[in-house]
Structures are given as C-alpha cells and as structure tokens.
Amino acid sequence: MMQHDKQMLPDSACPVDQLGWFVNHTLSTRERESIENHLATCPTCQAKVTAWTELRQAMRQVADQTPGPRADLFSQIEQQIDLLPAPAPLSWLSLFFQACWRTLLVVGEHFRVQARLIRRGLFWMPLLIVPLVGSMVYLPQLWQQTPGETALFAALLSALGMAFLYGPQIDPVREIALVTPTSPHLVLGVRCALISGYTLLLNCGLVLPFLAARGIVTPIWFLTNWLAPLCCLSAIALLLSILLSANASALICLILWSLRLLDQFQTFLFGDGRPEILWQQQYEHFWHLGTPLFGITIVALLLAFLVLERKEYVVQ
Ligand SMILES: [Zn+2]
C-alpha cells in the first residue's frame, strides 16, 4: 500500500474515501458504476483498489485460520460465575469495626512515631513524683504527711513536661515535619495525648490509689487539690510554649509555682503567726477552685491549638 502511495498521488477528483467501500461491496449500484468508470481511467485508484483487495484477502485468510468461539461460551462463563462462592454480605457492624480498626492502626502509627521523637526526659521527669510520694508516706517527720506540697511538685513536673512538648527549640525534625502531610495539630495532639495520658496514668493510677489506701487523701481532695491545679498549670505551660517559647514557658510556670511556694515558705518561717497577705490568699484560693480549673485547662488547650494554626501558617 505504501509503495502505491509513494508512486502515484491521487487526484483531487479521485473518490479516495469510497474505494474501501468499493472493495467491501457495500456501495449502491450507482456509486459502484461511478467508481468503475473512474477506475478505467485512473491508475492511482486502480493501485489503491488492488492494495485494499490484497488486504481484504489477507484478513479473510487470518479469519479462516482463527477458530471462532464455541457457541456455548457465554453460558459456560455464566455457569462458572454461578459456581464461585458468593462473598458474605458485609453488615454495617463489620464495616464499622473495619473502619475502627483502620483508624486505630493510623493513630497507633502516629503515637509510635511521636513517642520516638519526644524527648526521653519528658517520660522520666514525671517519675520523680514516685520517690516524693514514697518519702511523704514513709518519712512522715519530714513532710508531716501533707500531700499539698507533693501536689505542688507534681504540678510543676507535669507543667515542665508540657512546656517542652513542641516548638522550634525542641524539635530537630520540626522543619521536616512541616513539609510533610502530617498537620502540626495532629503532631501536637498526639504528643499532648501521649504525655498528658502518661502523667494522668501515673498520678491517678499509681499515686492516688497509694495515697488513698494509706488514708492520706480522699479521691475528692485529690481531684480538687492535686489533679485540677496540675492540669491547669500544664495547659498554661503548653499555651505559653507555643505563644512564646519553651524556655519562657518553663520560666513563667516556675514563677507561678514559686508564688505558691512563697506562701508555704512563709508559713514554714513564721508559723501560724505569719502576716496575712491578701493577694497571696486569693492566689492560693485560685489553685484550689477545683472544677473551674478544669475549665481553664480546656480553654488553654483550645487556645494552644488555635495559636498553633496561625503560627505554623506564618512559618510555612
Ligand atoms: Zn483516481
């Protein structure tokens, strides 16, 4: 065919489009006669018709050699499909469990990665509360079994942990993390859950049962005077670390904490005859509010996430 094309180019009057149909015998009698008249005078079209005819014969030979499909092919396929075991219909319950399982896997992976990135100190530091509580219980002459001071230390340890949870000074891989699809919120959320969960487990799962069993604290006292200030100071530490920096947050928390210790220190120095200072009393009263402190905790955490969004957006 190519050879024919190269040798002779068709005229503009040549019915090139109809030549294929002519070879196929699908033209009307009139069209057919018209083409035959043209072919008598045009060697270019004759060559094209020869080429089309050769191609048609070649295709016919191939078709003759290719065995056709069995007549019952489709019914056979349908029978095979019917024989296949039908997949068990998935109930909404199993779909729900599958979704839960996938979510658990993703969350677990995030926790695993973040647990490796968080400073080891954040896991060790809260453990200091264990010897403190032990000494309070077993060395009563030193602490006179006053859990208030130990609660103060527990709050400080927890707050320092939160201050060093997230931020440019803390994270060597933060720059890399910022360009990955993992959102800063997710990173902060996972870390927050890890460290606060760990601290809560330590305090509520170990310290509270131990002290309650010794009759030193009641669960209500623990909730109001131990857990509430601990959560509140920790949330403030987290917010400050995102607003300012980890070091500034730690310093401010230390000052907030020292102000409470000042009251204890004056009591220690002057005994009951110490001068009454109004702001100190009010300040100390604030840390024993109980439920409102949990409210402040939630607000501070929400603010921390909100501020983080704005900050990371600016960085990027
Ligand atoms: Zn022609």
XYZ file of N, CA and C and ligand atoms in Angstrom, residues 10-11 13-15 38 42-46, ligand 1:
34
model
N -3.036 10.544 -5.513
C -4.382 10.638 -6.084
C -4.716 12.076 -6.488
N -5.527 12.176 -7.476
C -6.032 13.470 -7.945
C -7.084 13.970 -6.959
N -9.935 14.845 -7.782
C -11.233 14.306 -8.226
C -11.409 12.831 -7.877
N -10.342 12.175 -7.396
C -10.397 10.738 -7.076
C -11.320 10.468 -5.893
N -12.224 9.458 -5.977
C -13.116 9.137 -4.848
C -12.411 8.257 -3.821
N -14.492 5.563 -13.088
C -13.298 6.321 -12.708
C -12.050 5.430 -12.760
N -8.064 5.859 -14.137
C -7.147 6.358 -13.090
C -6.272 5.240 -12.533
N -5.004 5.196 -12.909
C -4.103 4.151 -12.403
C -3.859 4.280 -10.895
N -3.941 5.492 -10.365
C -3.713 5.697 -8.917
C -4.777 4.951 -8.113
N -6.015 5.135 -8.504
C -7.103 4.487 -7.777
C -7.104 2.980 -8.014
N -6.669 2.586 -9.250
C -6.561 1.143 -9.508
C -5.581 0.514 -8.518
Zn -8.388 8.238 -9.245
